[in-house]
Coordinates of C-alpha atoms in Angstrom, one line a residue:
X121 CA 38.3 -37.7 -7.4
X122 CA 35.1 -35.6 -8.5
X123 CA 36.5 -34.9 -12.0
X124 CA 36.7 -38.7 -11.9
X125 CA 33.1 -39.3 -10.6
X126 CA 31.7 -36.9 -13.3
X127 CA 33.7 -39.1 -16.2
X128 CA 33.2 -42.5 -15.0
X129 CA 30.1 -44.4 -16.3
X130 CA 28.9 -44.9 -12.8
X131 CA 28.0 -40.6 -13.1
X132 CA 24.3 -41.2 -13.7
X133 CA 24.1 -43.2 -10.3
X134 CA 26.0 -40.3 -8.0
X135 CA 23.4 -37.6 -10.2
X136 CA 21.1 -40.0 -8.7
X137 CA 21.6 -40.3 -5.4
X138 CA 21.8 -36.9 -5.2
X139 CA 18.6 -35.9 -6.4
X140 CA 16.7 -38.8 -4.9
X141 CA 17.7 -37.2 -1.3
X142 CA 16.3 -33.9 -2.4
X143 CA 13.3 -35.1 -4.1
X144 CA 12.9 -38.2 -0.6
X145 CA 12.7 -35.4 1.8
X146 CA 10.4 -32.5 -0.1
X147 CA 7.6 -35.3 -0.8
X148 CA 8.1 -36.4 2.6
X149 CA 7.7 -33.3 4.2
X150 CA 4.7 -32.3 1.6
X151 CA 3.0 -35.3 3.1
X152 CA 3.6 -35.5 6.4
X153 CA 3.3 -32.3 7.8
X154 CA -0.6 -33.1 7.1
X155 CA -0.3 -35.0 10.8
X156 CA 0.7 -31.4 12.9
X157 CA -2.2 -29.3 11.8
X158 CA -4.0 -30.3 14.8
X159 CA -1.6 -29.7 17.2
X160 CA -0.4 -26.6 15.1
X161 CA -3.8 -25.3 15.9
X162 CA -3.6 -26.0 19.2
X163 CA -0.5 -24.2 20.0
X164 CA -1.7 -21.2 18.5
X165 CA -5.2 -21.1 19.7
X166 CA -6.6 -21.2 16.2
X167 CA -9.3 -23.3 14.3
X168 CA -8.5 -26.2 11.6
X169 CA -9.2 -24.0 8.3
X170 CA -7.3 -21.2 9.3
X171 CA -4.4 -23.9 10.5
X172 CA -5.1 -26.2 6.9
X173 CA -3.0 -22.7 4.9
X174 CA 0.1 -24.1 6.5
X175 CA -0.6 -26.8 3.6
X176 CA -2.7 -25.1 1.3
X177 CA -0.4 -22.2 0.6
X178 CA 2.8 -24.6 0.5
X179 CA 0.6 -26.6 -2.1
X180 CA -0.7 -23.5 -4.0
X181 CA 3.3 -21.7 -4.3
X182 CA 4.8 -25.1 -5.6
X183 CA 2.2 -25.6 -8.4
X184 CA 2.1 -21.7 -9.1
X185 CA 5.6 -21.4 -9.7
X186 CA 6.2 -24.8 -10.9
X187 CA 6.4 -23.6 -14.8
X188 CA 8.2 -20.3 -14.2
X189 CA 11.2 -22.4 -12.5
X190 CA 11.2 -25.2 -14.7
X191 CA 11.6 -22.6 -18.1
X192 CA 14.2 -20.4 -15.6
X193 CA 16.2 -23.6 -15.1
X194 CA 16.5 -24.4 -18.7
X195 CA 18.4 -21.1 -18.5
X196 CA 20.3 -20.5 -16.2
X197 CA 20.8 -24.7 -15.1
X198 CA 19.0 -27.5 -13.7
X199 CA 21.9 -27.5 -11.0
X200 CA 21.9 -24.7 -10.3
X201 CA 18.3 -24.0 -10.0
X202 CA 17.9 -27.1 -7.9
X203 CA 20.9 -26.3 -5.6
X204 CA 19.8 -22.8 -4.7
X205 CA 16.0 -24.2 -4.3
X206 CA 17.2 -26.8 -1.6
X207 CA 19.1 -24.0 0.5
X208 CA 15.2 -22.3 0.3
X209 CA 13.5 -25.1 1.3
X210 CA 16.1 -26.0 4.4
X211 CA 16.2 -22.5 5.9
X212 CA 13.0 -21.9 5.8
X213 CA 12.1 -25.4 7.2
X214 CA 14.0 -24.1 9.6
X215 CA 12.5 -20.6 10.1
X216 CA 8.9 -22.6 10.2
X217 CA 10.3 -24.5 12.9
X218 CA 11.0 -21.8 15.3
X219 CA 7.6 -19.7 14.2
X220 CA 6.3 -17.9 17.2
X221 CA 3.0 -17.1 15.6
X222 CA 1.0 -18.5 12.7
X223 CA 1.5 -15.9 9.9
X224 CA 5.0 -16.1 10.4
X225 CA 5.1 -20.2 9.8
X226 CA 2.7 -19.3 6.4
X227 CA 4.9 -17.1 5.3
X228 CA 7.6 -19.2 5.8
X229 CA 5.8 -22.5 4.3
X230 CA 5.0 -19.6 1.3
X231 CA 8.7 -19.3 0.6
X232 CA 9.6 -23.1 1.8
X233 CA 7.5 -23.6 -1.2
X234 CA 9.0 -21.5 -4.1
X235 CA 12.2 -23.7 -3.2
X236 CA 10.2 -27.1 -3.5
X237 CA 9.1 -25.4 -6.7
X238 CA 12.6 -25.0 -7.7
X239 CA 13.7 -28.4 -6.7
X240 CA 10.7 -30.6 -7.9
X241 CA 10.2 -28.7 -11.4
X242 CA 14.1 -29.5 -11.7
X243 CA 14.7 -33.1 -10.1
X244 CA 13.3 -35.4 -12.8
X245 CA 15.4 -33.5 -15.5
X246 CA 19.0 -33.8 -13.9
X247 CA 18.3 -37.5 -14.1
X248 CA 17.2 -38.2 -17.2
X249 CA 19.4 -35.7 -18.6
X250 CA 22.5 -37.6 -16.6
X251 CA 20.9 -40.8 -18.2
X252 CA 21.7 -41.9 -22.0
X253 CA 18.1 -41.6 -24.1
X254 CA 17.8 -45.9 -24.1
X255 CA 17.7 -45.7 -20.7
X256 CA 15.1 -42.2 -19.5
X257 CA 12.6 -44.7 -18.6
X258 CA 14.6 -46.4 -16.1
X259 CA 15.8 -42.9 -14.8
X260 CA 11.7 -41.6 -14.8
X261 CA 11.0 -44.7 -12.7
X262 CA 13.6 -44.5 -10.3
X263 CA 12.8 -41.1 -9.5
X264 CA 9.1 -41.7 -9.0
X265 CA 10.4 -44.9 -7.1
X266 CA 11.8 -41.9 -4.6
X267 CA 8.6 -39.8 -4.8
X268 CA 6.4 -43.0 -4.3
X269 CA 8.5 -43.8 -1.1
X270 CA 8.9 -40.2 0.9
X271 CA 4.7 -40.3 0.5
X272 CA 4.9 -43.7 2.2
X273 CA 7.2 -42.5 5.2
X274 CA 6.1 -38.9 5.5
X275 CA 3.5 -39.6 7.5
X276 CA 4.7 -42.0 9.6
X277 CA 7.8 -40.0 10.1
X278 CA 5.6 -37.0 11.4
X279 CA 3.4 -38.6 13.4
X280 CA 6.5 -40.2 15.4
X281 CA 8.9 -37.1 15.5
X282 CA 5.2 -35.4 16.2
X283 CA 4.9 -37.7 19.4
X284 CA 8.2 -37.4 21.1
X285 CA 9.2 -34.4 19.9
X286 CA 6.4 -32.1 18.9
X287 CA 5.5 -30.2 16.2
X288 CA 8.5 -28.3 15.5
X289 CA 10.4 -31.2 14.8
X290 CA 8.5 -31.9 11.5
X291 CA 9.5 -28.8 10.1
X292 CA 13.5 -29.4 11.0
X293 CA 13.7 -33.0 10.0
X294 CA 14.1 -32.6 6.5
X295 CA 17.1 -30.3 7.0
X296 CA 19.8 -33.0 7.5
X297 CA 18.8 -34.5 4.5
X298 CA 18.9 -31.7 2.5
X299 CA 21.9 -30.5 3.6
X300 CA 23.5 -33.8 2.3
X301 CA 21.9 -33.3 -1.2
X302 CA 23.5 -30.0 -1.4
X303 CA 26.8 -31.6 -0.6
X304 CA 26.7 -33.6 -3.2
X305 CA 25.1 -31.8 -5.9
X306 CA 27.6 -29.3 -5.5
X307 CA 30.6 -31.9 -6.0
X308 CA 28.9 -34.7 -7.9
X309 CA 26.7 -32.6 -10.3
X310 CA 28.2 -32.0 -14.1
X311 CA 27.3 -28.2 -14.9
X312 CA 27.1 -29.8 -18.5
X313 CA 24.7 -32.4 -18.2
X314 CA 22.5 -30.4 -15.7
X315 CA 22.2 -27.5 -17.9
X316 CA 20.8 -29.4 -21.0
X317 CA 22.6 -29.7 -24.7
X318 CA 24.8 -26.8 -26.3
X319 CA 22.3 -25.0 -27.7
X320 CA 22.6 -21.4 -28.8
X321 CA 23.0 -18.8 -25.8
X322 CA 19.7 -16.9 -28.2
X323 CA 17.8 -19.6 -28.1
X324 CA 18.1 -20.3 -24.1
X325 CA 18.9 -16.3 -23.1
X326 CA 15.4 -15.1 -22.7
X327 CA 13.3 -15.2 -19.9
X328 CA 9.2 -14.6 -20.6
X329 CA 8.0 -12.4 -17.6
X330 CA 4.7 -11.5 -19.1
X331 CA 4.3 -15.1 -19.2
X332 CA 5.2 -16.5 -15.8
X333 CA 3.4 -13.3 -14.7
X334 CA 0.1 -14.7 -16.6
X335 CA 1.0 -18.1 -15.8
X336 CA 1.6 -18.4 -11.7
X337 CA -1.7 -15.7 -11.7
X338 CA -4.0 -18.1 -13.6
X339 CA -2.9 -21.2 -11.8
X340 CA -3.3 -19.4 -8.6
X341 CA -7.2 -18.3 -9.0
X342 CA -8.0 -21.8 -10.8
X343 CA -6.7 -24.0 -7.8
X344 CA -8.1 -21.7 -5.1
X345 CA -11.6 -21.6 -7.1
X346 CA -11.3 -25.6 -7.5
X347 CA -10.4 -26.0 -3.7
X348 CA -13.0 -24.7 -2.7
X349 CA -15.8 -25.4 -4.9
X350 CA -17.4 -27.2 -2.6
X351 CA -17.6 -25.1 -0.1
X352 CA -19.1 -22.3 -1.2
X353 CA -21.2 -24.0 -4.1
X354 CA -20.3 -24.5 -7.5
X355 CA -23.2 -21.7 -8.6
X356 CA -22.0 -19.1 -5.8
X357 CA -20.2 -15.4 -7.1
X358 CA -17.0 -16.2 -5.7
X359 CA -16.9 -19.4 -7.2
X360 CA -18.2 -18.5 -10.9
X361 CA -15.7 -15.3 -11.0
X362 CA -12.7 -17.5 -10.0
X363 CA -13.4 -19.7 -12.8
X364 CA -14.2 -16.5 -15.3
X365 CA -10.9 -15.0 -14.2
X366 CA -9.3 -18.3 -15.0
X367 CA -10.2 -18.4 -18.7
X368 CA -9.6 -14.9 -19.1
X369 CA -6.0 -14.8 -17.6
X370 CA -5.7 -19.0 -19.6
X371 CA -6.7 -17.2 -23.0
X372 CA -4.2 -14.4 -22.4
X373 CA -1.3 -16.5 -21.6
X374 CA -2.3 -18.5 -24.9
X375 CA -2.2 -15.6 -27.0
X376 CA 1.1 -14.1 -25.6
X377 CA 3.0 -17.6 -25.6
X378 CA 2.0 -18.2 -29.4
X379 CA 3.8 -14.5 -30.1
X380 CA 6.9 -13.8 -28.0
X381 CA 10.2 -14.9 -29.0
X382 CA 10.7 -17.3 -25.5
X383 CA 8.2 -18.4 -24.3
X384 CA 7.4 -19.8 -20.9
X385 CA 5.8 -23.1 -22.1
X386 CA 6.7 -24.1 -26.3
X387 CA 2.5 -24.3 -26.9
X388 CA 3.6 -25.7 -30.4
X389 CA 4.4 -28.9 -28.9
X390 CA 0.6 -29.7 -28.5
X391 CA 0.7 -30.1 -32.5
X392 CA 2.5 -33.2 -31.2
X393 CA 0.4 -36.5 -30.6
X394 CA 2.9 -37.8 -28.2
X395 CA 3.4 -34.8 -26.4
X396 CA -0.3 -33.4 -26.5
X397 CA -1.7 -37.1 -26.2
X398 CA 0.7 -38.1 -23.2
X399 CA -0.6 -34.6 -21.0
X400 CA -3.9 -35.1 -21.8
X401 CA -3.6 -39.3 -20.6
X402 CA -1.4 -37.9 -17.6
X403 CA -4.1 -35.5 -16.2
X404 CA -7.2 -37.7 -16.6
X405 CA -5.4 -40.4 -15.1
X406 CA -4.7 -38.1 -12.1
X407 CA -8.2 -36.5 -12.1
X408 CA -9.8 -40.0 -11.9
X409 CA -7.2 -41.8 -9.7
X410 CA -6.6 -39.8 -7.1
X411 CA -10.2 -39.2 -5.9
X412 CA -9.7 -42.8 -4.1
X413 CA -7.1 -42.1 -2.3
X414 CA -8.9 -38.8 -1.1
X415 CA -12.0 -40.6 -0.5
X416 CA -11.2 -44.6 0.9
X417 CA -10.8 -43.2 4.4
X418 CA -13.7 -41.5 4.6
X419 CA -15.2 -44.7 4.1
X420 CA -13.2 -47.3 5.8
X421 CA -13.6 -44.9 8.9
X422 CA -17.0 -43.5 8.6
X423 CA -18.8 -45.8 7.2
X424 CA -16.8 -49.3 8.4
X425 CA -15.8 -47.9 12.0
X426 CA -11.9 -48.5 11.1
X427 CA -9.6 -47.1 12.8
X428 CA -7.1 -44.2 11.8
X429 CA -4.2 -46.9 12.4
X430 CA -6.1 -49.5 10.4
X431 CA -6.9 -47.4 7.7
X432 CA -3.4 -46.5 7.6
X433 CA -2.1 -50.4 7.1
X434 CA -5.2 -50.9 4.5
X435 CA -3.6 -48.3 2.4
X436 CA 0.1 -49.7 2.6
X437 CA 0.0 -52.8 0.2
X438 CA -0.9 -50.4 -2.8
X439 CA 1.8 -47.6 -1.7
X440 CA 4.2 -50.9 -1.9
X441 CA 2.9 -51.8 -5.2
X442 CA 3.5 -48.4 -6.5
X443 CA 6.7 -48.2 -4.9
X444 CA 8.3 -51.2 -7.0
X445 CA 6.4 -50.9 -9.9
X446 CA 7.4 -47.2 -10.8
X447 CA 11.0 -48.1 -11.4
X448 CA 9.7 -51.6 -13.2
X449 CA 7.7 -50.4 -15.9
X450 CA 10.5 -47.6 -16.5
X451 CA 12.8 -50.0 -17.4
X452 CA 10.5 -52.5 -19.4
X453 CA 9.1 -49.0 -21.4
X454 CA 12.9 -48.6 -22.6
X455 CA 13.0 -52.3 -23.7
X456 CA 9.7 -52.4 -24.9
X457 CA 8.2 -49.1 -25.6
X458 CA 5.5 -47.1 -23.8
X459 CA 2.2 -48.2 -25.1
X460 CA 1.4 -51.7 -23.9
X461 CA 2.7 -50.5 -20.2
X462 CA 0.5 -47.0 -20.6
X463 CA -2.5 -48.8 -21.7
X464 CA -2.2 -51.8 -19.5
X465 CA -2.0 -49.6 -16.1
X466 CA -4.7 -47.2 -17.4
X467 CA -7.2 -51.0 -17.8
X468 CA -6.1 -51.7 -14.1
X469 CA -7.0 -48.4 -13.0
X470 CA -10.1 -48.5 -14.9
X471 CA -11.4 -51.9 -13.6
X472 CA -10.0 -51.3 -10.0
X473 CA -11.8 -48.2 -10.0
X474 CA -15.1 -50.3 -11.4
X475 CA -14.7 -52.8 -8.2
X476 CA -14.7 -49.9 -6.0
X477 CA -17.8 -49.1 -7.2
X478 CA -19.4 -52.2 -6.0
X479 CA -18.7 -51.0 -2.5
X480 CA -21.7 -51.1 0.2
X481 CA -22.0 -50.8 3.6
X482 CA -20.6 -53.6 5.0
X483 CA -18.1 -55.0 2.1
X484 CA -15.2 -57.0 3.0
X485 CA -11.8 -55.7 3.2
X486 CA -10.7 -58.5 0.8
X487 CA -12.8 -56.6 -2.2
X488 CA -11.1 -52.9 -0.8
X489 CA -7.7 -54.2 -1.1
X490 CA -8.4 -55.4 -4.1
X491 CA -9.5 -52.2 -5.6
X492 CA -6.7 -50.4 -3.8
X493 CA -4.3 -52.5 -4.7
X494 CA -5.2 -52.8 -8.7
X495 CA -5.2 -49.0 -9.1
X496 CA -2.0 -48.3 -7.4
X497 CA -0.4 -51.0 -9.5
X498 CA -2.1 -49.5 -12.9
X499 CA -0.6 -45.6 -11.7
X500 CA 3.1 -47.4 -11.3
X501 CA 2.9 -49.1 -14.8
X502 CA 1.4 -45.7 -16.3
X503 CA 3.4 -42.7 -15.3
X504 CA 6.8 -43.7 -15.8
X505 CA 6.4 -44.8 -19.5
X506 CA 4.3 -41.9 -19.9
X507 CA 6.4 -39.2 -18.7
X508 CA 9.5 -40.7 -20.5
X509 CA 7.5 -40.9 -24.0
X510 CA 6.7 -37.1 -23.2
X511 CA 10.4 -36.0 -22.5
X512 CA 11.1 -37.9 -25.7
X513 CA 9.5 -35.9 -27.9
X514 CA 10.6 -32.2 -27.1
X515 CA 14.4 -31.0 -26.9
X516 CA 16.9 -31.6 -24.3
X517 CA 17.0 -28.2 -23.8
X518 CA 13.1 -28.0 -22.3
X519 CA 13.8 -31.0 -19.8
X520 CA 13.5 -28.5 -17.2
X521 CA 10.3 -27.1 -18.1
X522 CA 8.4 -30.1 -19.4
X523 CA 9.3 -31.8 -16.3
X524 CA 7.7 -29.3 -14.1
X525 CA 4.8 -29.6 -16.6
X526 CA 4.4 -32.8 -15.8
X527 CA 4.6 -31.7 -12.2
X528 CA 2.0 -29.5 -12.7
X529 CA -0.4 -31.6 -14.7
X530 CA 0.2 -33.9 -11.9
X531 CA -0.9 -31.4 -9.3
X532 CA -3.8 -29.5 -11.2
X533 CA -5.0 -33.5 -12.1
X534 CA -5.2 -33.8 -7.6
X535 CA -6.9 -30.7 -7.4
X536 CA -9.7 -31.5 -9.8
X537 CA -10.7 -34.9 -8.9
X538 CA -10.9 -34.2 -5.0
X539 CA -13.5 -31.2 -6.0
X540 CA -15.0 -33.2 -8.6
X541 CA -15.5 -35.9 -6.3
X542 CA -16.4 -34.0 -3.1
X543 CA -19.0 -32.8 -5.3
X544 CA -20.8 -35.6 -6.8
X545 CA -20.8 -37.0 -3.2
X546 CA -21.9 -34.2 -1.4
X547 CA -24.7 -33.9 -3.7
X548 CA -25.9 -37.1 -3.5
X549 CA -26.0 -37.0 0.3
X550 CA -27.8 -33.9 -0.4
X551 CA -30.2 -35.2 -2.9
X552 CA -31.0 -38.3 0.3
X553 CA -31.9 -35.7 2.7
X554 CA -28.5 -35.6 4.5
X555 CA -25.8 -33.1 5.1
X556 CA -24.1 -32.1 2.2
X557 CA -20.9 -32.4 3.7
X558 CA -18.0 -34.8 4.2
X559 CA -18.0 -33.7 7.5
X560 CA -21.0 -35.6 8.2
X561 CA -19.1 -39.3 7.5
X562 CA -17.8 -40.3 11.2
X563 CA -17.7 -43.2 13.0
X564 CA -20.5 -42.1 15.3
X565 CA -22.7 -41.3 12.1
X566 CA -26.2 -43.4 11.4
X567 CA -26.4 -46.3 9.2
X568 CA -28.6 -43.7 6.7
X569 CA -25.3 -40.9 6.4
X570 CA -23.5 -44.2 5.4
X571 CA -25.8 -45.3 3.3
X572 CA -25.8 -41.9 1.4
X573 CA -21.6 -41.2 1.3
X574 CA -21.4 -44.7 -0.1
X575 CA -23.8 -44.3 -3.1
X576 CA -22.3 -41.2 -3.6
X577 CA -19.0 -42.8 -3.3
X578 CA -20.9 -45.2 -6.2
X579 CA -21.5 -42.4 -8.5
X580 CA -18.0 -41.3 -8.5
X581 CA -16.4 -43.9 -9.1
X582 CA -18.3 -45.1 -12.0
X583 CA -17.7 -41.3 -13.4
X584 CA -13.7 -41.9 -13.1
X585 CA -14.3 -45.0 -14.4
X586 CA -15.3 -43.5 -18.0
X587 CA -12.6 -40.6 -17.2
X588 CA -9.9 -43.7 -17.5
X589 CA -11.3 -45.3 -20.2
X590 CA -11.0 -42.0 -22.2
X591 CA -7.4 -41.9 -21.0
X592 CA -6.7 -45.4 -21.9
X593 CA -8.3 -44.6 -25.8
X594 CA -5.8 -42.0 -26.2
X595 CA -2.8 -43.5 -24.5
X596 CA -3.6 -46.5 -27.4
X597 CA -3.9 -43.9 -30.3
X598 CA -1.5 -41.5 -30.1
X599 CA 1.7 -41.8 -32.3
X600 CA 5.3 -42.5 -31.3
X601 CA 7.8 -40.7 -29.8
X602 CA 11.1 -39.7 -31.6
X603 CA 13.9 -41.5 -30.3
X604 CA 17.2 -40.0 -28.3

């Protein structure tokens, strides 16, 4: 029956399915557990920063270790890589669930997210290594299909396990789910397709320590620095030697990648336009995209008076529009190519992200949905075509570790625009005579702390603006990827 499953031409669907649980319930718990921090702090007697490292050090171990596992996975297996990162995540879901003190559930979110690292550096490479080259945009868009749906019902899943069951429960949800994908990753899972081509054991038997050493330090300081920027000033010590440390430790890795025989990440691919042209698009579209997703609430509740429930059903119809057009523009990139879909979503982006600067104090919610709805339809048609045109031009045998690349851009991309964006806001409240801080934007705020976030809100969006035009130039310019 299995050896059958794994011959049949109906394989790429079962490699499917089993990722897509995987993938479903790690984005869905990286999301919703976002709802518990309050009553997480409440439990434990402890204040909302100290309570926010449940997530932040989750965040911070997936992206640190996100290129380390991808390259170890090109070595050892994608299967097996993703297999052993599930058990992580599920057990230690587990042990966060029955935490009796905080440092023990942020120690266990620590480890919980080495195994997400493992499982979301490998997912998008078991598929479109299970799927034949014509068809890796369609597998790309599926899988972000799955990514773009547990962010829609993580939340919503936590807040109503968080209701009737508490807080523990959002931890242990997940754990069915992933015991499932296990299942049938163990039976349905080729060990040939999920470890790449037959390459040369040499070329695939080495395992760069200096540079995953180098790599999960740098990445560490930068997004730490990043995150909090704005708290401490961009012009403060802590902030300025963070960022020092960053290119010191980025210049070293540099120099030792160029030099050792197997290197973490292949730095000559940057000589290639498609590869070094679809990163660049990929994180200037998530540095100037995500900001409104970050942003938009403070506004529709400060400034508007929504509430929490109808800011959640403003944001829906883009999460849908995502949703289906992720797996759509896959499919129409393999028919069609990459560029017209990459540089089509990149103009929506850019001119939703233009009618979001138009906002004021009083705007209707048929010009918000608008702009919501126009940039979540402009990321669906970009990423999929882009990440498929990026896997097309480097050897089957780095799937693992261009995917968590991609991961990674993806990730570092977030980072940088909510900073970049708390800080051009923040400053321009400052610069009005209000509180620099987003703090400041509640419903019980006056008309002149309104007036302030929104003009700030102004400024930044105009500056991603420019930031997507610049990604939509060289999305248009760059060459085209080899094919199979």
């Amino acid at each position: 029956m299995i050896v059958a499953v794994r011959q049949s031409t109906n394989y790429k669907w079962w490699a499917f399915i089993a990722v897509a649980i995987g993938t479903f319930a790690s984005v869905a718990d990286q999301v919703g557990v976002n709802v518990a921090l309050h009553p997480i702090a409440g439990h434990f007697n402890s204040d909302i920063p100290t309570v926010q490292w449940v997530v932040i050090s989750y965040t911070l171990t997936i992206s640190a270790l996100l290129l380390p596992m991808g390259r170890l996975s090109d070595i050892v297996g994608l299967k097996k890589v993703y297999i052993i990162g599930s058990v992580v995540f599920a057990l230690f879901g587990i042990g966060a669930a029955v935490s009796d003190n905080l440092g023990l559930l942020i120690g266990s979110r620590v480890v919980q997210g080495a195994g997400a690292a493992m499982t979301q550096g490998t997912g998008m490479a078991i598929v479109a290594a299970s799927f034949p080259a014509s068809e890796r945009g369609k597998a790309i868009g599926l899988i972000m299909g799955v990514v773009s749906s547990g962010a829609i019902v993580g939340p919503a899943l936590g807040g109503f396990l968080l209701d009737l069951f508490g807080w523990r429960a959002v931890f242990l949800v997940n754990v069915p789910l992933v015991t499932l994908c296990v299942g049938l990753c163990l039976a349905v899972l080729s060990d040939q397709d999920s470890e790449g081509t037959s390459g040369s054991r040499e070329k695939r038997s080495g395992f760069d320590w200096q540079g995953a050493t180098l790599s999960t330090g740098m990445l560490l300081i930068f997004l730490v620095t990043i995150t909090y920027a704005h708290r401490f000033g961009w012009d403060s010590p802590f902030i300025l030697a963070g960022l020092a440390g960053f290119v010191i430790l980025l210049a070293c890795f540099i120099w030792w990648e160029l030099r050792t025989a197997h290197p973490m990440l292949e730095l000559r691919y940057f000589r290639m336009p498609v590869f070094s042209c679809g990163v660049s698009a990929a994180f200037l579209t998530f540095m100037g995209g995500i900001s409104i997703f970050f942003l938009t609430p403070f506004y529709l509740q400060g400034v508007l008076g929504y509430s929490p429930t109808q800011t959640g059903l403003t944001l829906v119809p883009g999460a849908v529009c995502m949703l289906f057009l992720g797996p759509v523009s896959g499919r129409l990139s393999d028919r069609y190519g990459w560029r017209v879909l990459t540089v089509s979503g990149l103009a929506f982006t850019s001119v939703s992200l233009f009618i979001l600067s138009r906002l004021t104090v009083d705007s209707p919610l048929a010009l918000i949905l608008a702009g919501l709805i126009l940039q979540s339809c402009g990321m669906g048609l970009f990423f999929s075509p882009n990440a498929s045109s990026v896997l097309s031009s480097v050897s089957r045998e780095s799937y693992g570790v261009i995917s968590a690349f991609l991961n990674l851009v993806r990730n570092a991309g977030n980072v940088v625009s909510i900073a970049v964006a708390t800080a051009i806001v923040t400053a321009t409240m400052g610069s009005m005579g209000f509180e620099p801080s987003l703090s400041a934007v509640t419903q019980d705020a006056s008309e002149g702390v309104g007036r302030a976030f929104t003009t700030g809100l102004r400024y930044t969006y105009l500056a991603m603006t420019c930031l997507m035009l610049l990604a939509m130039g060289i999305s248009a310019l760059r060459g085209r990827p080899r094919e199979g």
